[in-house]
């Protein structure tokens, strides 16, 4: 157990819908990363937050957004969902900006 | 931009034997970290081993060791005395060590190598 929690474990929704994925980092970790794992694209970095502020962006679609709250948990919002958004979404956390990252168990999103 | 390449989509090894997974990367940075992650069928990402670029000594963790060739930009993983529980996807990953004005602290992954272990 890495200490990073993600909810829900599984999510099934229809095209065009909006979902929110939640991540709670390890106690004391200020940095949260979101990654997407799909068959087509492999493991890709989406976005990073540090102590409530957005720090870095990767290949994140405009339909996707995220935020980190004062209690340091983070949410990834996916809207206008398409079939191609079906993937495993991982959250990882680290103490600082360039420290060891610990992965959560992931949220499996299926868009039908 | 940094890239990571794993040229072996699948590998197979006999139980108790040794197997080596290959990884090459491309970067213009001099300071960085390299990692091997294991992803079993449970899908959890598990850190197997890490290597700091400025350390010449190859990292070792029990049955797992790496062969880090900085000049060749090569980072292979050797698994000794393979066990059935080693069967998984293995991902090689790169991360910048410090801010390089444009680089970020996120992990950059290869496509992965699926390792099967035969009893």
Coordinates of N, CA and C in Angstrom, one line a residue:
Chain A
X1 N 0.8 -1.2 0.0 CA 0.0 0.0 0.0 C 0.9 1.3 0.0
X2 N 0.7 2.1 -1.0 CA 1.6 3.3 -1.2 C 1.2 4.4 -0.3
X3 N -0.1 4.4 0.2 CA -0.6 5.5 1.0 C -1.3 6.5 0.2
X4 N -1.4 6.3 -1.1 CA -2.1 7.2 -2.0 C -3.5 6.5 -2.3
X5 N -4.5 7.2 -2.1 CA -5.9 6.6 -2.3 C -6.5 7.3 -3.5
X6 N -7.3 6.5 -4.2 CA -8.0 7.0 -5.4 C -9.4 6.4 -5.3
X7 N -10.4 7.3 -5.6 CA -11.8 6.8 -5.7 C -12.4 7.5 -6.9
X8 N -13.4 6.8 -7.6 CA -13.7 5.4 -7.3 C -12.7 4.4 -8.0
X9 N -12.8 3.2 -7.7 CA -11.9 2.2 -8.4 C -12.3 2.0 -9.8
X10 N -13.6 1.9 -10.0 CA -14.1 1.7 -11.4 C -15.2 2.7 -11.7
X11 N -15.3 3.1 -12.9 CA -16.4 4.1 -13.3 C -16.8 3.7 -14.7
X12 N -18.1 3.5 -14.9 CA -18.6 3.3 -16.2 C -19.6 4.4 -16.5
X13 N -19.4 5.0 -17.7 CA -20.3 6.1 -18.0 C -20.5 6.2 -19.5
X14 N -21.4 7.1 -19.9 CA -21.7 7.2 -21.4 C -21.0 8.3 -22.0
X15 N -20.9 8.3 -23.3 CA -20.3 9.4 -24.1 C -21.0 10.7 -23.8
X16 N -20.3 11.8 -23.7 CA -20.9 13.1 -23.5 C -21.0 13.4 -22.1
X17 N -20.8 12.5 -21.2 CA -21.0 12.7 -19.7 C -19.7 13.4 -19.1
X18 N -19.9 13.7 -17.9 CA -18.8 14.3 -17.1 C -18.5 13.5 -15.8
X19 N -17.3 13.3 -15.5 CA -17.0 12.5 -14.3 C -15.9 13.2 -13.5
X20 N -15.8 12.9 -12.2 CA -14.7 13.5 -11.4 C -14.0 12.3 -10.7
X21 N -12.7 12.3 -10.8 CA -11.9 11.3 -10.2 C -11.2 12.0 -9.0
X22 N -11.1 11.3 -7.9 CA -10.5 11.9 -6.7 C -9.2 11.2 -6.2
X23 N -8.3 12.0 -5.7 CA -7.0 11.4 -5.2 C -6.7 12.1 -3.9
X24 N -6.3 11.2 -2.9 CA -5.7 11.7 -1.7 C -4.3 11.3 -1.6
X25 N -3.4 12.3 -1.5 CA -2.0 12.0 -1.5 C -1.5 11.4 -0.2
X26 N -0.3 10.9 -0.1 CA 0.2 10.4 1.2 C 0.3 11.6 2.1
X27 N 0.2 11.3 3.4 CA 0.3 12.3 4.4 C 1.7 13.0 4.3
X28 N 1.7 14.3 4.2 CA 2.9 15.1 4.1 C 3.3 15.4 2.7
X29 N 2.7 14.7 1.7 CA 3.1 15.0 0.3 C 2.4 16.2 -0.2
X30 N 3.1 17.1 -0.9 CA 2.5 18.4 -1.4 C 2.2 18.3 -2.8
X31 N 2.9 17.4 -3.5 CA 2.8 17.4 -5.0 C 1.9 16.2 -5.4
X32 N 1.0 16.5 -6.4 CA 0.2 15.4 -7.0 C 0.3 15.4 -8.5
X33 N 0.4 14.3 -9.0 CA 0.5 14.1 -10.5 C -0.6 13.3 -10.9
X34 N -1.1 13.5 -12.1 CA -2.1 12.7 -12.8 C -1.5 12.1 -14.1
X35 N -1.7 10.8 -14.2 CA -1.2 10.1 -15.4 C -2.4 9.3 -16.0
X36 N -2.4 9.1 -17.3 CA -3.4 8.3 -18.0 C -2.7 7.1 -18.7
X37 N -3.2 5.9 -18.5 CA -2.7 4.8 -19.1 C -3.8 4.2 -20.1
X38 N -3.5 4.2 -21.3 CA -4.4 3.7 -22.3 C -3.6 2.7 -23.3
X39 N -4.4 1.9 -24.0 CA -3.7 0.9 -24.9 C -3.0 1.7 -26.0
X40 N -3.6 2.8 -26.5 CA -3.1 3.5 -27.6 C -1.8 4.3 -27.2
X41 N -1.9 5.0 -26.1 CA -0.9 6.1 -25.8 C 0.0 5.6 -24.7
X42 N -0.2 4.5 -24.1 CA 0.7 4.1 -23.0 C 0.4 4.9 -21.8
X43 N 1.5 5.1 -21.0 CA 1.4 5.9 -19.8 C 1.8 7.3 -20.1
X44 N 0.9 8.3 -19.9 CA 1.2 9.7 -20.2 C 0.9 10.6 -19.0
X45 N 1.7 11.5 -18.9 CA 1.6 12.5 -17.8 C 0.5 13.5 -18.3
X46 N -0.4 13.9 -17.4 CA -1.5 14.8 -17.7 C -1.2 16.2 -17.0
X47 N -1.0 16.2 -15.7 CA -0.9 17.5 -15.0 C -0.4 17.3 -13.6
X48 N 0.3 18.3 -13.1 CA 0.9 18.3 -11.8 C 0.4 19.5 -11.0
X49 N 0.1 19.3 -9.7 CA -0.2 20.3 -8.8 C 0.8 20.2 -7.6
X50 N 1.2 21.4 -7.1 CA 2.0 21.5 -5.9 C 1.5 22.5 -5.0
X51 N 1.1 22.0 -3.8 CA 0.6 22.9 -2.7 C -0.5 23.8 -3.2
X52 N -1.4 23.2 -4.0 CA -2.6 23.9 -4.5 C -2.4 24.7 -5.8
X53 N -1.2 24.7 -6.3 CA -0.9 25.5 -7.5 C -0.6 24.5 -8.7
X54 N -1.1 24.8 -9.9 CA -0.7 24.1 -11.0 C 0.7 24.3 -11.4
X55 N 1.5 23.2 -11.5 CA 3.0 23.4 -11.8 C 3.4 23.0 -13.2
X56 N 2.7 22.0 -13.7 CA 3.2 21.5 -15.0 C 2.0 20.8 -15.7
X57 N 2.0 20.9 -17.0 CA 1.0 20.3 -17.8 C 1.6 19.4 -18.9
X58 N 1.0 18.3 -19.1 CA 1.5 17.4 -20.1 C 0.5 17.3 -21.2
X59 N 0.2 16.1 -21.7 CA -0.8 15.9 -22.8 C -2.2 15.9 -22.3
X60 N -2.6 17.0 -21.6 CA -4.0 17.0 -21.1 C -4.9 17.7 -22.1
X61 N -6.0 17.1 -22.4 CA -7.0 17.7 -23.3 C -7.7 18.8 -22.6
X62 N -8.2 19.7 -23.5 CA -9.0 20.9 -23.0 C -10.2 20.5 -22.2
X63 N -10.8 19.3 -22.6 CA -12.0 18.8 -21.9 C -11.7 18.3 -20.5
X64 N -10.4 18.2 -20.2 CA -10.0 17.7 -18.8 C -9.5 18.9 -18.0
X65 N -9.8 18.9 -16.7 CA -9.3 19.9 -15.8 C -9.0 19.3 -14.5
X66 N -8.2 19.9 -13.7 CA -7.9 19.4 -12.4 C -7.7 20.5 -11.4
X67 N -7.8 20.2 -10.1 CA -7.5 21.1 -9.1 C -7.0 20.4 -7.8
X68 N -6.3 21.1 -7.0 CA -5.8 20.6 -5.7 C -6.4 21.5 -4.7
X69 N -7.0 20.9 -3.7 CA -7.7 21.7 -2.6 C -6.8 22.0 -1.5
X70 N -7.2 22.9 -0.6 CA -6.4 23.2 0.6 C -6.0 22.0 1.4
X71 N -6.8 21.0 1.5 CA -6.4 19.8 2.3 C -5.5 18.9 1.4
X72 N -5.1 19.3 0.3 CA -4.1 18.7 -0.7 C -4.7 17.6 -1.5
X73 N -6.0 17.2 -1.3 CA -6.5 16.2 -2.2 C -6.7 16.8 -3.5
X74 N -6.8 16.0 -4.6 CA -6.9 16.5 -5.9 C -8.0 15.8 -6.6
X75 N -8.6 16.6 -7.5 CA -9.7 16.0 -8.4 C -9.4 16.3 -9.9
X76 N -9.6 15.2 -10.6 CA -9.5 15.3 -12.1 C -10.9 15.3 -12.7
X77 N -11.2 16.3 -13.4 CA -12.5 16.4 -14.0 C -12.4 16.1 -15.5
X78 N -13.2 15.2 -16.0 CA -13.2 14.8 -17.4 C -14.6 15.1 -18.0
X79 N -14.7 15.9 -19.0 CA -16.1 16.2 -19.5 C -16.2 15.9 -21.0
X80 N -17.4 15.9 -21.5 CA -17.7 15.6 -22.9 C -17.0 14.3 -23.3
X81 N -17.2 13.3 -22.4 CA -16.4 12.1 -22.6 C -16.6 11.4 -23.9
X82 N -15.5 10.9 -24.4 CA -15.5 10.1 -25.7 C -15.0 8.7 -25.4
X83 N -15.3 7.8 -26.4 CA -14.9 6.4 -26.2 C -13.4 6.3 -25.9
X84 N -12.6 7.2 -26.6 CA -11.2 7.1 -26.5 C -10.6 7.6 -25.1
X85 N -11.5 8.1 -24.3 CA -11.1 8.5 -22.9 C -11.1 7.3 -22.0
X86 N -11.6 6.2 -22.4 CA -11.5 5.0 -21.6 C -10.1 4.6 -21.3
X87 N -9.7 4.5 -20.1 CA -8.3 4.3 -19.7 C -8.2 4.1 -18.2
X88 N -7.0 3.8 -17.7 CA -6.7 3.8 -16.3 C -6.1 5.1 -15.9
X89 N -6.6 5.8 -14.9 CA -6.1 7.1 -14.5 C -5.4 6.9 -13.2
X90 N -4.1 7.2 -13.2 CA -3.4 7.1 -11.9 C -3.1 8.5 -11.3
X91 N -3.1 8.5 -10.0 CA -2.6 9.7 -9.3 C -1.3 9.2 -8.6
X92 N -0.4 10.1 -8.5 CA 0.8 9.9 -7.8 C 1.1 11.1 -6.9
X93 N 1.8 10.9 -5.8 CA 2.2 12.0 -5.0 C 3.6 11.9 -4.6
X94 N 4.2 13.1 -4.3 CA 5.6 13.2 -3.8 C 5.7 14.3 -2.8
X95 N 6.7 14.3 -2.0 CA 6.9 15.3 -1.0 C 7.1 16.7 -1.7
X96 N 8.0 16.8 -2.6 CA 8.3 18.0 -3.3 C 8.1 17.9 -4.8
X97 N 8.8 18.8 -5.5 CA 8.6 18.8 -6.9 C 9.4 17.7 -7.7
X98 N 10.5 17.3 -7.1 CA 11.4 16.3 -7.8 C 11.7 15.1 -7.0
X99 N 10.8 14.8 -6.1 CA 11.0 13.6 -5.2 C 10.4 12.4 -5.7
X100 N 10.6 11.3 -5.0 CA 10.0 10.0 -5.3 C 8.5 10.1 -5.4
X101 N 8.0 9.5 -6.5 CA 6.5 9.5 -6.7 C 5.9 8.2 -6.3
X102 N 4.8 8.2 -5.6 CA 4.2 7.0 -5.1 C 2.8 7.0 -5.8
X103 N 2.5 5.9 -6.4 CA 1.3 5.8 -7.2 C 0.1 5.2 -6.4
X104 N -1.1 5.7 -6.7 CA -2.3 5.2 -6.2 C -2.7 4.0 -7.0
X105 N -3.8 3.3 -6.6 CA -4.2 2.1 -7.3 C -4.9 2.3 -8.6
X106 N -5.2 3.6 -8.9 CA -5.8 3.9 -10.2 C -7.3 3.9 -10.2
X107 N -7.9 4.6 -11.1 CA -9.4 4.5 -11.4 C -9.5 4.1 -12.9
X108 N -10.3 3.0 -13.0 CA -10.5 2.4 -14.3 C -11.8 3.1 -14.9
X109 N -11.7 3.9 -15.9 CA -12.8 4.6 -16.5 C -13.2 3.9 -17.8
X110 N -14.4 3.5 -17.9 CA -14.9 2.9 -19.2 C -16.0 3.8 -19.7
X111 N -15.9 4.3 -20.9 CA -16.9 5.1 -21.6 C -17.6 4.3 -22.6
X112 N -18.9 4.2 -22.5 CA -19.6 3.4 -23.5 C -20.5 4.2 -24.4
Chain B
X1 N 13.0 17.3 -26.1 CA 12.2 16.6 -25.2 C 12.8 15.2 -24.9
X2 N 12.6 14.7 -23.7 CA 13.2 13.4 -23.4 C 12.2 12.3 -23.9
X3 N 12.8 11.2 -24.3 CA 12.1 10.0 -24.7 C 12.7 8.8 -24.1
X4 N 11.8 7.8 -23.9 CA 12.2 6.5 -23.4 C 11.7 5.4 -24.3
X5 N 12.6 4.5 -24.7 CA 12.3 3.4 -25.6 C 12.5 2.1 -25.0
X6 N 11.5 1.2 -25.1 CA 11.7 -0.2 -24.7 C 11.4 -1.0 -26.0
X7 N 12.4 -1.6 -26.5 CA 12.3 -2.3 -27.8 C 11.8 -3.7 -27.7
X8 N 11.5 -4.2 -26.5 CA 11.1 -5.6 -26.4 C 9.6 -5.6 -25.9
X9 N 8.6 -5.7 -26.7 CA 7.3 -5.7 -26.2 C 7.0 -6.9 -25.3
X10 N 7.6 -8.0 -25.6 CA 7.3 -9.2 -24.7 C 8.6 -10.0 -24.5
X11 N 8.8 -10.5 -23.3 CA 9.9 -11.4 -23.0 C 9.4 -12.6 -22.2
X12 N 10.2 -13.6 -22.3 CA 9.8 -14.8 -21.5 C 11.0 -15.4 -20.9
X13 N 10.8 -15.9 -19.7 CA 12.0 -16.5 -18.9 C 11.5 -17.7 -18.2
X14 N 12.4 -18.7 -18.0 CA 12.1 -19.9 -17.2 C 12.3 -19.5 -15.8
X15 N 11.4 -20.1 -14.9 CA 11.6 -19.9 -13.5 C 13.0 -20.3 -13.1
X16 N 13.5 -19.4 -12.2 CA 14.9 -19.6 -11.6 C 16.0 -19.1 -12.6
X17 N 15.6 -18.8 -13.8 CA 16.6 -18.3 -14.7 C 16.8 -16.7 -14.6
X18 N 17.7 -16.2 -15.4 CA 17.9 -14.7 -15.4 C 17.4 -14.1 -16.7
X19 N 16.9 -12.9 -16.6 CA 16.4 -12.3 -17.8 C 16.8 -10.8 -17.7
X20 N 17.0 -10.2 -18.9 CA 17.4 -8.8 -19.0 C 16.4 -8.0 -19.9
X21 N 15.9 -7.0 -19.3 CA 15.0 -6.1 -20.1 C 15.7 -4.8 -20.5
X22 N 15.5 -4.4 -21.7 CA 16.3 -3.3 -22.3 C 15.5 -2.0 -22.2
X23 N 16.3 -0.9 -22.1 CA 15.7 0.4 -22.1 C 16.7 1.4 -22.6
X24 N 16.4 2.2 -23.6 CA 17.2 3.3 -24.0 C 16.5 4.6 -23.8
X25 N 17.2 5.7 -23.7 CA 16.5 7.0 -23.5 C 17.3 8.1 -24.2
X26 N 16.6 9.2 -24.4 CA 17.3 10.3 -25.0 C 17.1 11.5 -24.2
X27 N 18.1 12.3 -23.9 CA 18.0 13.5 -23.1 C 19.3 14.3 -23.4
X28 N 19.1 15.6 -23.2 CA 20.2 16.5 -23.2 C 20.6 17.0 -21.8
X29 N 19.9 16.5 -20.8 CA 20.2 16.8 -19.4 C 21.3 16.0 -18.9
X30 N 22.0 16.5 -17.9 CA 23.2 15.8 -17.3 C 22.8 15.2 -16.0
X31 N 21.7 15.7 -15.4 CA 21.3 15.2 -14.1 C 19.9 14.7 -14.2
X32 N 19.6 13.4 -13.9 CA 18.3 12.9 -14.0 C 18.2 11.6 -13.2
X33 N 17.0 11.0 -13.1 CA 16.8 9.7 -12.5 C 16.2 8.8 -13.5
X34 N 16.5 7.5 -13.3 CA 15.9 6.5 -14.2 C 15.2 5.4 -13.2
X35 N 14.1 4.9 -13.7 CA 13.4 4.0 -12.8 C 12.9 2.8 -13.6
X36 N 12.7 1.7 -12.9 CA 12.0 0.6 -13.5 C 10.8 0.4 -12.5
X37 N 9.6 0.3 -13.2 CA 8.3 0.1 -12.5 C 7.8 -1.2 -12.9
X38 N 7.1 -1.9 -12.0 CA 6.5 -3.2 -12.3 C 5.0 -3.0 -12.2
X39 N 4.2 -3.5 -13.2 CA 2.8 -3.4 -13.1 C 2.2 -4.8 -13.3
X40 N 1.9 -5.5 -12.2 CA 1.3 -6.8 -12.2 C -0.2 -6.7 -12.7
X41 N -0.8 -7.8 -12.8 CA -2.3 -7.8 -13.3 C -3.2 -7.0 -12.4
X42 N -2.8 -6.8 -11.2 CA -3.6 -5.9 -10.3 C -3.6 -4.4 -10.8
X43 N -2.6 -4.1 -11.7 CA -2.5 -2.7 -12.3 C -1.8 -1.7 -11.3
X44 N -1.5 -2.1 -10.1 CA -0.7 -1.2 -9.3 C 0.7 -1.0 -9.8
X45 N 1.1 0.3 -9.8 CA 2.5 0.6 -10.2 C 3.4 0.5 -9.0
X46 N 4.4 -0.4 -9.2 CA 5.3 -0.7 -8.1 C 6.7 -0.3 -8.5
X47 N 7.3 0.5 -7.7 CA 8.7 0.9 -8.0 C 9.6 -0.3 -7.7
X48 N 10.4 -0.7 -8.7 CA 11.3 -1.8 -8.6 C 12.7 -1.3 -8.2
X49 N 13.2 -0.3 -8.9 CA 14.6 0.1 -8.7 C 14.8 1.5 -9.3
X50 N 15.7 2.3 -8.7 CA 15.9 3.6 -9.3 C 17.4 3.8 -9.4
X51 N 17.8 4.7 -10.3 CA 19.2 5.0 -10.5 C 19.4 6.5 -10.7
X52 N 20.3 7.0 -10.0 CA 20.6 8.5 -10.1 C 21.8 8.6 -11.1
X53 N 21.6 9.5 -12.1 CA 22.5 9.6 -13.2 C 23.9 9.9 -12.8
X54 N 24.1 10.7 -11.7 CA 25.4 11.1 -11.3 C 26.2 10.0 -10.5
X55 N 25.5 8.9 -10.2 CA 26.1 7.8 -9.5 C 26.6 6.8 -10.5
X56 N 27.8 6.5 -10.5 CA 28.4 5.5 -11.5 C 28.0 4.1 -11.1
X57 N 27.8 3.9 -9.8 CA 27.6 2.5 -9.4 C 26.1 2.1 -9.7
X58 N 26.0 0.9 -10.3 CA 24.7 0.4 -10.7 C 23.9 0.0 -9.5
X59 N 22.6 0.4 -9.5 CA 21.7 0.1 -8.4 C 21.4 -1.4 -8.3
X60 N 21.2 -1.8 -7.1 CA 20.8 -3.2 -6.9 C 19.7 -3.3 -5.8
X61 N 18.7 -4.1 -6.0 CA 17.7 -4.4 -5.0 C 17.4 -5.8 -5.0
X62 N 18.0 -6.5 -4.1 CA 17.8 -8.0 -4.0 C 18.0 -8.7 -5.4
X63 N 17.0 -9.3 -6.0 CA 17.3 -10.0 -7.2 C 17.3 -9.1 -8.5
X64 N 17.0 -7.8 -8.3 CA 16.9 -6.9 -9.4 C 18.2 -6.0 -9.4
X65 N 18.8 -5.8 -10.6 CA 19.9 -5.0 -10.7 C 19.8 -4.3 -12.1
X66 N 20.5 -3.2 -12.2 CA 20.5 -2.5 -13.5 C 21.9 -2.4 -14.0
X67 N 22.0 -2.2 -15.3 CA 23.2 -1.9 -16.0 C 23.0 -0.5 -16.7
X68 N 23.6 0.5 -16.0 CA 23.4 1.9 -16.4 C 24.6 2.3 -17.2
X69 N 24.4 2.6 -18.5 CA 25.5 3.1 -19.4 C 25.1 4.5 -19.8
X70 N 25.7 5.5 -19.1 CA 25.2 6.9 -19.3 C 25.6 7.4 -20.7
X71 N 26.8 7.1 -21.1 CA 27.2 7.6 -22.4 C 26.4 7.0 -23.6
X72 N 26.0 5.7 -23.4 CA 25.2 5.0 -24.4 C 23.7 5.3 -24.2
X73 N 23.3 6.0 -23.1 CA 21.9 6.2 -22.7 C 21.1 4.9 -22.7
X74 N 21.7 4.0 -22.0 CA 21.1 2.7 -21.9 C 20.9 2.3 -20.4
X75 N 19.8 1.7 -20.1 CA 19.4 1.4 -18.7 C 18.6 0.1 -18.7
X76 N 19.3 -1.0 -18.6 CA 18.7 -2.3 -18.6 C 18.5 -2.9 -17.2
X77 N 17.4 -3.7 -17.1 CA 17.1 -4.3 -15.8 C 17.3 -5.8 -15.9
X78 N 18.1 -6.3 -14.9 CA 18.4 -7.8 -14.9 C 17.6 -8.3 -13.7
X79 N 16.8 -9.4 -13.9 CA 16.1 -10.1 -12.9 C 16.8 -11.5 -12.8
X80 N 17.3 -11.7 -11.6 CA 18.0 -13.0 -11.3 C 17.0 -13.9 -10.6
X81 N 17.2 -15.3 -10.8 CA 16.4 -16.2 -10.1 C 14.9 -15.9 -10.2
X82 N 14.5 -15.8 -11.5 CA 13.1 -15.3 -11.7 C 12.1 -16.2 -11.0
X83 N 11.1 -15.5 -10.5 CA 10.0 -16.2 -9.8 C 8.6 -15.9 -10.5
X84 N 7.7 -16.8 -10.3 CA 6.4 -16.7 -11.0 C 5.8 -15.3 -10.7
X85 N 6.0 -14.8 -9.5 CA 5.5 -13.5 -9.1 C 6.1 -12.3 -9.9
X86 N 7.2 -12.6 -10.6 CA 7.8 -11.5 -11.4 C 7.1 -11.2 -12.7
X87 N 6.2 -12.1 -13.0 CA 5.4 -11.9 -14.3 C 4.6 -10.6 -14.2
X88 N 4.8 -9.7 -15.1 CA 4.2 -8.4 -15.1 C 4.6 -7.6 -16.3
X89 N 4.0 -6.4 -16.4 CA 4.5 -5.4 -17.3 C 5.6 -4.6 -16.6
X90 N 6.7 -4.4 -17.3 CA 7.8 -3.6 -16.7 C 8.0 -2.3 -17.5
X91 N 7.9 -1.2 -16.8 CA 8.1 0.1 -17.5 C 9.4 0.8 -17.0
X92 N 10.1 1.3 -18.0 CA 11.3 2.1 -17.8 C 10.8 3.5 -17.8
X93 N 11.3 4.3 -16.9 CA 10.9 5.7 -16.8 C 12.0 6.7 -16.5
X94 N 11.9 7.9 -16.9 CA 12.9 8.9 -16.8 C 12.3 10.1 -16.0
X95 N 13.1 10.7 -15.2 CA 12.6 12.0 -14.6 C 13.8 12.9 -14.4
X96 N 13.6 14.2 -14.7 CA 14.6 15.2 -14.5 C 14.9 15.4 -13.1
X97 N 16.1 15.7 -12.8 CA 16.5 15.8 -11.4 C 16.3 17.2 -10.9
X98 N 16.6 18.2 -11.7 CA 16.4 19.6 -11.3 C 15.7 20.3 -12.4
X99 N 15.3 21.5 -12.1 CA 14.6 22.3 -13.1 C 15.5 22.7 -14.2
X100 N 15.2 22.4 -15.4 CA 16.0 22.7 -16.6 C 15.4 23.7 -17.5
X101 N 14.5 24.6 -16.9 CA 13.9 25.6 -17.7 C 13.0 25.0 -18.8
X102 N 12.0 24.3 -18.5 CA 11.2 23.7 -19.5 C 10.9 22.3 -19.2
X103 N 11.9 21.6 -18.5 CA 11.6 20.2 -18.1 C 10.8 20.2 -16.8
X104 N 10.2 19.1 -16.6 CA 9.3 19.0 -15.5 C 9.6 17.8 -14.6
X105 N 9.0 17.8 -13.4 CA 9.3 16.7 -12.5 C 8.5 15.4 -12.7
X106 N 7.7 15.4 -13.8 CA 6.9 14.2 -14.1 C 7.8 13.1 -14.6
X107 N 7.2 11.9 -14.6 CA 7.9 10.7 -15.1 C 7.5 10.6 -16.6
X108 N 8.5 10.1 -17.4 CA 8.3 9.8 -18.8 C 8.5 8.4 -19.0
X109 N 7.5 7.7 -19.5 CA 7.5 6.2 -19.5 C 7.8 5.7 -20.9
X110 N 8.4 4.5 -20.9 CA 8.5 3.7 -22.2 C 7.2 3.0 -22.3
X111 N 7.1 2.2 -23.4 CA 5.8 1.5 -23.8 C 5.6 0.3 -22.9
X112 N 6.7 -0.2 -22.3 CA 6.6 -1.4 -21.5 C 7.0 -2.7 -22.1
X113 N 7.4 -3.6 -21.3 CA 7.8 -5.0 -21.7 C 7.0 -5.9 -20.9
X114 N 6.3 -6.8 -21.5 CA 5.5 -7.8 -20.8 C 6.3 -9.0 -20.6
X115 N 6.6 -9.3 -19.3 CA 7.4 -10.5 -18.9 C 6.6 -11.6 -18.5
X116 N 6.8 -12.8 -19.1 CA 6.1 -14.0 -18.7 C 7.2 -14.9 -18.1
X117 N 6.8 -15.6 -17.0 CA 7.7 -16.5 -16.3 C 7.1 -17.9 -16.4
X118 N 7.9 -18.8 -17.0 CA 7.4 -20.2 -17.2 C 7.8 -21.1 -16.1
X119 N 6.9 -21.9 -15.5 CA 7.3 -22.8 -14.4 C 8.1 -24.0 -14.9

